Amino acid sequence: MTRIGGAGKLFGTDGVRGIANEELTVEMAVNLGRVIATLRDGTLAVGMDARLSSPMFKSAVTAGITSAGCDVVDLGLVPTPALQYYVKCRKDLSGGVVVTASHNPRQYNGIKFIQEDGREFTRSMDEESERMYLSKSYRIVPWDKVGKVYVEDCRRTYIEGIMEKVDIDAISEKKFKVVLDCGNGAGCVTSPELLRRLGCRCISINAHPDGTFPCRNPEPVKENVEFLMQCVRDSKADIGVAHDGDADRATFVDERGEFVSEDVMLALMAKYYVEKNGGGIVVTPVSSSKCVEDAVREAGGKVIYTAVGSPVVAETMLKTGAVFGGEGNGGLVFPEHLLARDGAMSLSRVLELMAKEGKKLSELVKDIPKYVTLKAKVPCRDKLKLLEGLKEKFPDADFTDGARVEYEDGWILIRPSGTEPIARIMAESKSEKKAKELLEMGMEVVKSILS
Ligand code: MG
């Protein structure tokens, strides 16, 4: 079972994930449906991404929920944030389930639980779900209490929910030419229409849902979006946008066809929000680039760091009343809209910023401080030993998630992976030489602790 940094046996930081029909089975999906129905009662929304196994798992989850006596609102193929926003808006829904493996490769799928306010389940809620799943203490009702299934469409609510919040006049006046790469994922059903309704000229690629992902891997990182970069150059577009498989993330290509790093986009949006609000808190994991903190501080705001994973970012945003939050992977959180990552909202706000400032994307990101960020992996079979060794070696480090050590001219993060027997090391500095030195030092420290 693939777990993304979670502590449980089943649930990672993004629900349950695994290879379809090997690690994640239909039987598990049925019982997970029973678990959320038992925990939440009422009516639950169910949606899915475009993967080949998603209709199968959606049916199984729906069967589980109705067998536990709850009704299901079946939203079909939708971006994860579209379902989350719908659950938030519809006060009569007690939560939801998304069948998605987000950016994972083709063979994977996953099941993620959503709260009644649209947020993902927190770590403690996932732990509670897991206990109920393992102890089989979920409910199965008699024949005459089985739940009903209603088919609904949440796309209009979602698209119009975004349009209500952004400055449509400013965006549409510019008639931006946008190349949109949906990666054959769930974004196909909403983002092209949204762009059209924002008055943009949208050229879409990989824009039909296809769970074989024939053109690119669902993760919208630089090496997977070279075709998008080429299309932006060839069509002389203003901007390129790429979604991951369930469109809760967006990454960007500037008007020159160059990929803009996800951390830089996070810093740019964080700065925009802090400026708009005249200050405020921005929440981001300890793995984010220092350029975020620099940009936020310069704009008069403050950064609060969390462990890695979007539910903890959202939870901390709620607790601190943050104006903005996000991860350095293209997952941005706009709290006035939804306390969860939202790819379509991200692209709308980026277009709004370009329109309001009257600047090209490459000009906007020019003001974001430049850092060299290096990453490495070291084999690590004993996570506890590593963490204890790190506490001894760096007593003053930030242990929010692994050890983050600050130096005058850079920082380093050493973190045991939640999914693989490795330690991840990140080093960052304005100087490449220093970043390399820090990275090498980190690798040596890990090796010497584990030897
Ligand atoms: Mg995703």
mmCIF file of N, CA and C in Angstrom, residues 48-51 77-84 98 100-103 112 158 162 180-192 213 216 218 220 241-251 330-332 337-338 340-347:
data_model
loop_
_atom_site.group_PDB
_atom_site.id
_atom_site.type_symbol
_atom_site.label_atom_id
_atom_site.label_comp_id
_atom_site.label_asym_id
_atom_site.label_seq_id
_atom_site.Cartn_x
_atom_site.Cartn_y
_atom_site.Cartn_z
ATOM 1 N N MET A 48 -15.314 11.291 -8.810
ATOM 2 C CA MET A 48 -14.132 10.518 -9.227
ATOM 3 C C MET A 48 -13.304 11.271 -10.258
ATOM 4 N N ASP A 49 -12.039 10.855 -10.390
ATOM 5 C CA ASP A 49 -11.185 11.386 -11.450
ATOM 6 C C ASP A 49 -11.333 10.502 -12.697
ATOM 7 N N ALA A 50 -10.453 10.687 -13.677
ATOM 8 C CA ALA A 50 -10.652 10.056 -14.985
ATOM 9 C C ALA A 50 -9.937 8.715 -15.135
ATOM 10 N N ARG A 51 -9.473 8.147 -14.038
ATOM 11 C CA ARG A 51 -8.705 6.889 -14.142
ATOM 12 C C ARG A 51 -9.577 5.725 -14.604
ATOM 13 N N LEU A 77 -17.643 12.376 -12.878
ATOM 14 C CA LEU A 77 -16.257 12.798 -13.116
ATOM 15 C C LEU A 77 -16.109 14.288 -12.813
ATOM 16 N N VAL A 78 -15.356 14.611 -11.788
ATOM 17 C CA VAL A 78 -15.161 16.017 -11.394
ATOM 18 C C VAL A 78 -13.782 16.227 -10.777
ATOM 19 N N PRO A 79 -13.230 17.442 -10.894
ATOM 20 C CA PRO A 79 -12.019 17.753 -10.124
ATOM 21 C C PRO A 79 -12.296 17.598 -8.631
ATOM 22 N N THR A 80 -11.297 17.188 -7.878
ATOM 23 C CA THR A 80 -11.458 17.060 -6.425
ATOM 24 C C THR A 80 -11.984 18.359 -5.794
ATOM 25 N N PRO A 81 -11.411 19.542 -6.122
ATOM 26 C CA PRO A 81 -11.934 20.753 -5.468
ATOM 27 C C PRO A 81 -13.370 21.086 -5.865
ATOM 28 N N ALA A 82 -13.847 20.618 -7.031
ATOM 29 C CA ALA A 82 -15.239 20.869 -7.416
ATOM 30 C C ALA A 82 -16.174 20.132 -6.469
ATOM 31 N N LEU A 83 -15.827 18.893 -6.150
ATOM 32 C CA LEU A 83 -16.645 18.148 -5.181
ATOM 33 C C LEU A 83 -16.559 18.810 -3.806
ATOM 34 N N GLN A 84 -15.353 19.201 -3.426
ATOM 35 C CA GLN A 84 -15.179 19.805 -2.099
ATOM 36 C C GLN A 84 -15.989 21.096 -1.977
ATOM 37 N N VAL A 98 -13.889 11.221 -2.564
ATOM 38 C CA VAL A 98 -13.340 11.373 -3.905
ATOM 39 C C VAL A 98 -12.515 10.137 -4.234
ATOM 40 N N THR A 100 -9.720 9.113 -6.316
ATOM 41 C CA THR A 100 -8.640 9.721 -7.101
ATOM 42 C C THR A 100 -7.281 9.308 -6.555
ATOM 43 N N ALA A 101 -6.313 9.190 -7.469
ATOM 44 C CA ALA A 101 -4.929 9.050 -7.020
ATOM 45 C C ALA A 101 -4.140 10.290 -7.435
ATOM 46 N N SER A 102 -4.864 11.408 -7.612
ATOM 47 C CA SER A 102 -4.215 12.707 -7.846
ATOM 48 C C SER A 102 -3.163 12.636 -8.955
ATOM 49 N N HIS A 103 -1.899 12.832 -8.593
ATOM 50 C CA HIS A 103 -0.812 12.915 -9.581
ATOM 51 C C HIS A 103 -0.087 11.577 -9.764
ATOM 52 N N LYS A 112 -10.419 9.265 -0.886
ATOM 53 C CA LYS A 112 -10.160 10.364 0.045
ATOM 54 C C LYS A 112 -11.482 10.840 0.633
ATOM 55 N N TYR A 158 -19.459 25.037 -9.086
ATOM 56 C CA TYR A 158 -18.021 25.223 -8.898
ATOM 57 C C TYR A 158 -17.490 26.357 -9.776
ATOM 58 N N ILE A 162 -16.121 30.186 -8.509
ATOM 59 C CA ILE A 162 -14.831 30.831 -8.781
ATOM 60 C C ILE A 162 -15.061 32.195 -9.437
ATOM 61 N N LEU A 180 -3.952 25.486 -22.153
ATOM 62 C CA LEU A 180 -4.331 24.719 -20.975
ATOM 63 C C LEU A 180 -4.048 23.241 -21.217
ATOM 64 N N ASP A 181 -3.268 22.639 -20.332
ATOM 65 C CA ASP A 181 -2.944 21.210 -20.423
ATOM 66 C C ASP A 181 -3.620 20.482 -19.261
ATOM 67 N N CYS A 182 -4.761 19.852 -19.548
ATOM 68 C CA CYS A 182 -5.505 19.149 -18.493
ATOM 69 C C CYS A 182 -4.920 17.775 -18.210
ATOM 70 N N GLY A 183 -3.927 17.356 -18.993
ATOM 71 C CA GLY A 183 -3.287 16.061 -18.746
ATOM 72 C C GLY A 183 -4.262 14.895 -18.815
ATOM 73 N N ASN A 184 -5.336 15.037 -19.604
ATOM 74 C CA ASN A 184 -6.376 13.999 -19.752
ATOM 75 C C ASN A 184 -7.035 13.639 -18.416
ATOM 76 N N GLY A 185 -6.980 14.559 -17.467
ATOM 77 C CA GLY A 185 -7.536 14.303 -16.138
ATOM 78 C C GLY A 185 -8.881 14.978 -15.926
ATOM 79 N N ALA A 186 -9.267 15.091 -14.654
ATOM 80 C CA ALA A 186 -10.593 15.587 -14.298
ATOM 81 C C ALA A 186 -10.794 17.071 -14.626
ATOM 82 N N GLY A 187 -9.695 17.821 -14.757
ATOM 83 C CA GLY A 187 -9.797 19.240 -15.100
ATOM 84 C C GLY A 187 -10.453 19.481 -16.449
ATOM 85 N N CYS A 188 -10.478 18.457 -17.310
ATOM 86 C CA CYS A 188 -11.098 18.574 -18.647
ATOM 87 C C CYS A 188 -12.553 19.028 -18.573
ATOM 88 N N VAL A 189 -13.253 18.667 -17.499
ATOM 89 C CA VAL A 189 -14.692 18.939 -17.461
ATOM 90 C C VAL A 189 -15.025 20.332 -16.911
ATOM 91 N N THR A 190 -14.024 21.064 -16.445
ATOM 92 C CA THR A 190 -14.327 22.387 -15.882
ATOM 93 C C THR A 190 -13.406 23.511 -16.366
ATOM 94 N N SER A 191 -12.105 23.269 -16.436
ATOM 95 C CA SER A 191 -11.190 24.386 -16.697
ATOM 96 C C SER A 191 -11.335 25.006 -18.091
ATOM 97 N N PRO A 192 -11.561 24.224 -19.175
ATOM 98 C CA PRO A 192 -11.751 24.888 -20.475
ATOM 99 C C PRO A 192 -12.959 25.833 -20.458
ATOM 100 N N PHE A 213 -3.867 7.986 -19.698
ATOM 101 C CA PHE A 213 -2.948 9.132 -19.728
ATOM 102 C C PHE A 213 -1.972 8.990 -20.906
ATOM 103 N N ARG A 216 0.895 12.313 -21.212
ATOM 104 C CA ARG A 216 1.884 12.624 -20.179
ATOM 105 C C ARG A 216 1.466 12.008 -18.853
ATOM 106 N N PRO A 218 0.418 12.090 -15.021
ATOM 107 C CA PRO A 218 -0.498 13.082 -14.418
ATOM 108 C C PRO A 218 0.168 14.152 -13.544
ATOM 109 N N PRO A 220 2.083 17.384 -12.906
ATOM 110 C CA PRO A 220 2.402 18.511 -13.799
ATOM 111 C C PRO A 220 3.752 19.168 -13.504
ATOM 112 N N VAL A 241 -0.892 26.648 -18.611
ATOM 113 C CA VAL A 241 -1.311 26.099 -17.318
ATOM 114 C C VAL A 241 -1.437 24.587 -17.434
ATOM 115 N N ALA A 242 -0.942 23.858 -16.438
ATOM 116 C CA ALA A 242 -1.085 22.399 -16.437
ATOM 117 C C ALA A 242 -1.702 21.941 -15.117
ATOM 118 N N HIS A 243 -2.651 21.001 -15.210
ATOM 119 C CA HIS A 243 -3.246 20.412 -14.007
ATOM 120 C C HIS A 243 -2.671 19.025 -13.735
ATOM 121 N N ASP A 244 -2.808 18.586 -12.497
ATOM 122 C CA ASP A 244 -2.538 17.182 -12.194
ATOM 123 C C ASP A 244 -3.822 16.385 -12.459
ATOM 124 N N GLY A 245 -3.808 15.086 -12.148
ATOM 125 C CA GLY A 245 -4.910 14.195 -12.517
ATOM 126 C C GLY A 245 -6.268 14.591 -11.970
ATOM 127 N N ASP A 246 -6.314 15.204 -10.788
ATOM 128 C CA ASP A 246 -7.618 15.576 -10.222
ATOM 129 C C ASP A 246 -7.779 17.095 -10.119
ATOM 130 N N ALA A 247 -6.868 17.825 -10.771
ATOM 131 C CA ALA A 247 -6.989 19.284 -10.940
ATOM 132 C C ALA A 247 -7.111 20.066 -9.634
ATOM 133 N N ASP A 248 -6.502 19.558 -8.577
ATOM 134 C CA ASP A 248 -6.403 20.415 -7.394
ATOM 135 C C ASP A 248 -5.082 21.187 -7.413
ATOM 136 N N ARG A 249 -4.254 20.858 -8.393
ATOM 137 C CA ARG A 249 -3.007 21.594 -8.540
ATOM 138 C C ARG A 249 -2.937 22.238 -9.919
ATOM 139 N N ALA A 250 -2.180 23.333 -10.004
ATOM 140 C CA ALA A 250 -1.903 23.957 -11.297
ATOM 141 C C ALA A 250 -0.456 24.407 -11.303
ATOM 142 N N THR A 251 0.232 24.150 -12.409
ATOM 143 C CA THR A 251 1.580 24.682 -12.572
ATOM 144 C C THR A 251 1.580 25.567 -13.818
ATOM 145 N N GLY A 330 2.505 23.244 -6.529
ATOM 146 C CA GLY A 330 1.405 23.736 -7.352
ATOM 147 C C GLY A 330 0.049 23.632 -6.675
ATOM 148 N N GLY A 331 0.035 23.251 -5.396
ATOM 149 C CA GLY A 331 -1.222 23.158 -4.650
ATOM 150 C C GLY A 331 -1.432 24.406 -3.812
ATOM 151 N N LEU A 332 -2.306 25.319 -4.273
ATOM 152 C CA LEU A 332 -2.520 26.585 -3.579
ATOM 153 C C LEU A 332 -3.908 26.601 -2.943
ATOM 154 N N HIS A 337 -12.437 30.934 -0.574
ATOM 155 C CA HIS A 337 -13.140 30.070 -1.519
ATOM 156 C C HIS A 337 -13.331 28.675 -0.918
ATOM 157 N N LEU A 338 -12.215 28.056 -0.512
ATOM 158 C CA LEU A 338 -12.240 26.671 -0.049
ATOM 159 C C LEU A 338 -10.939 26.409 0.692
ATOM 160 N N ALA A 340 -8.847 24.123 0.772
ATOM 161 C CA ALA A 340 -8.222 22.974 0.122
ATOM 162 C C ALA A 340 -7.565 23.480 -1.161
ATOM 163 N N ARG A 341 -6.639 22.690 -1.671
ATOM 164 C CA ARG A 341 -5.955 23.055 -2.921
ATOM 165 C C ARG A 341 -6.968 23.159 -4.056
ATOM 166 N N ASP A 342 -6.765 24.136 -4.924
ATOM 167 C CA ASP A 342 -7.710 24.306 -6.024
ATOM 168 C C ASP A 342 -6.997 24.808 -7.283
ATOM 169 N N GLY A 343 -6.897 23.937 -8.279
ATOM 170 C CA GLY A 343 -6.172 24.264 -9.507
ATOM 171 C C GLY A 343 -6.851 25.324 -10.359
ATOM 172 N N ALA A 344 -8.184 25.271 -10.466
ATOM 173 C CA ALA A 344 -8.896 26.238 -11.307
ATOM 174 C C ALA A 344 -8.897 27.627 -10.658
ATOM 175 N N MET A 345 -9.025 27.652 -9.329
ATOM 176 C CA MET A 345 -8.950 28.931 -8.615
ATOM 177 C C MET A 345 -7.546 29.516 -8.780
ATOM 178 N N SER A 346 -6.525 28.653 -8.736
ATOM 179 C CA SER A 346 -5.145 29.125 -8.907
ATOM 180 C C SER A 346 -4.981 29.820 -10.253
ATOM 181 N N LEU A 347 -5.446 29.164 -11.313
ATOM 182 C CA LEU A 347 -5.225 29.770 -12.631
ATOM 183 C C LEU A 347 -6.017 31.072 -12.767
#
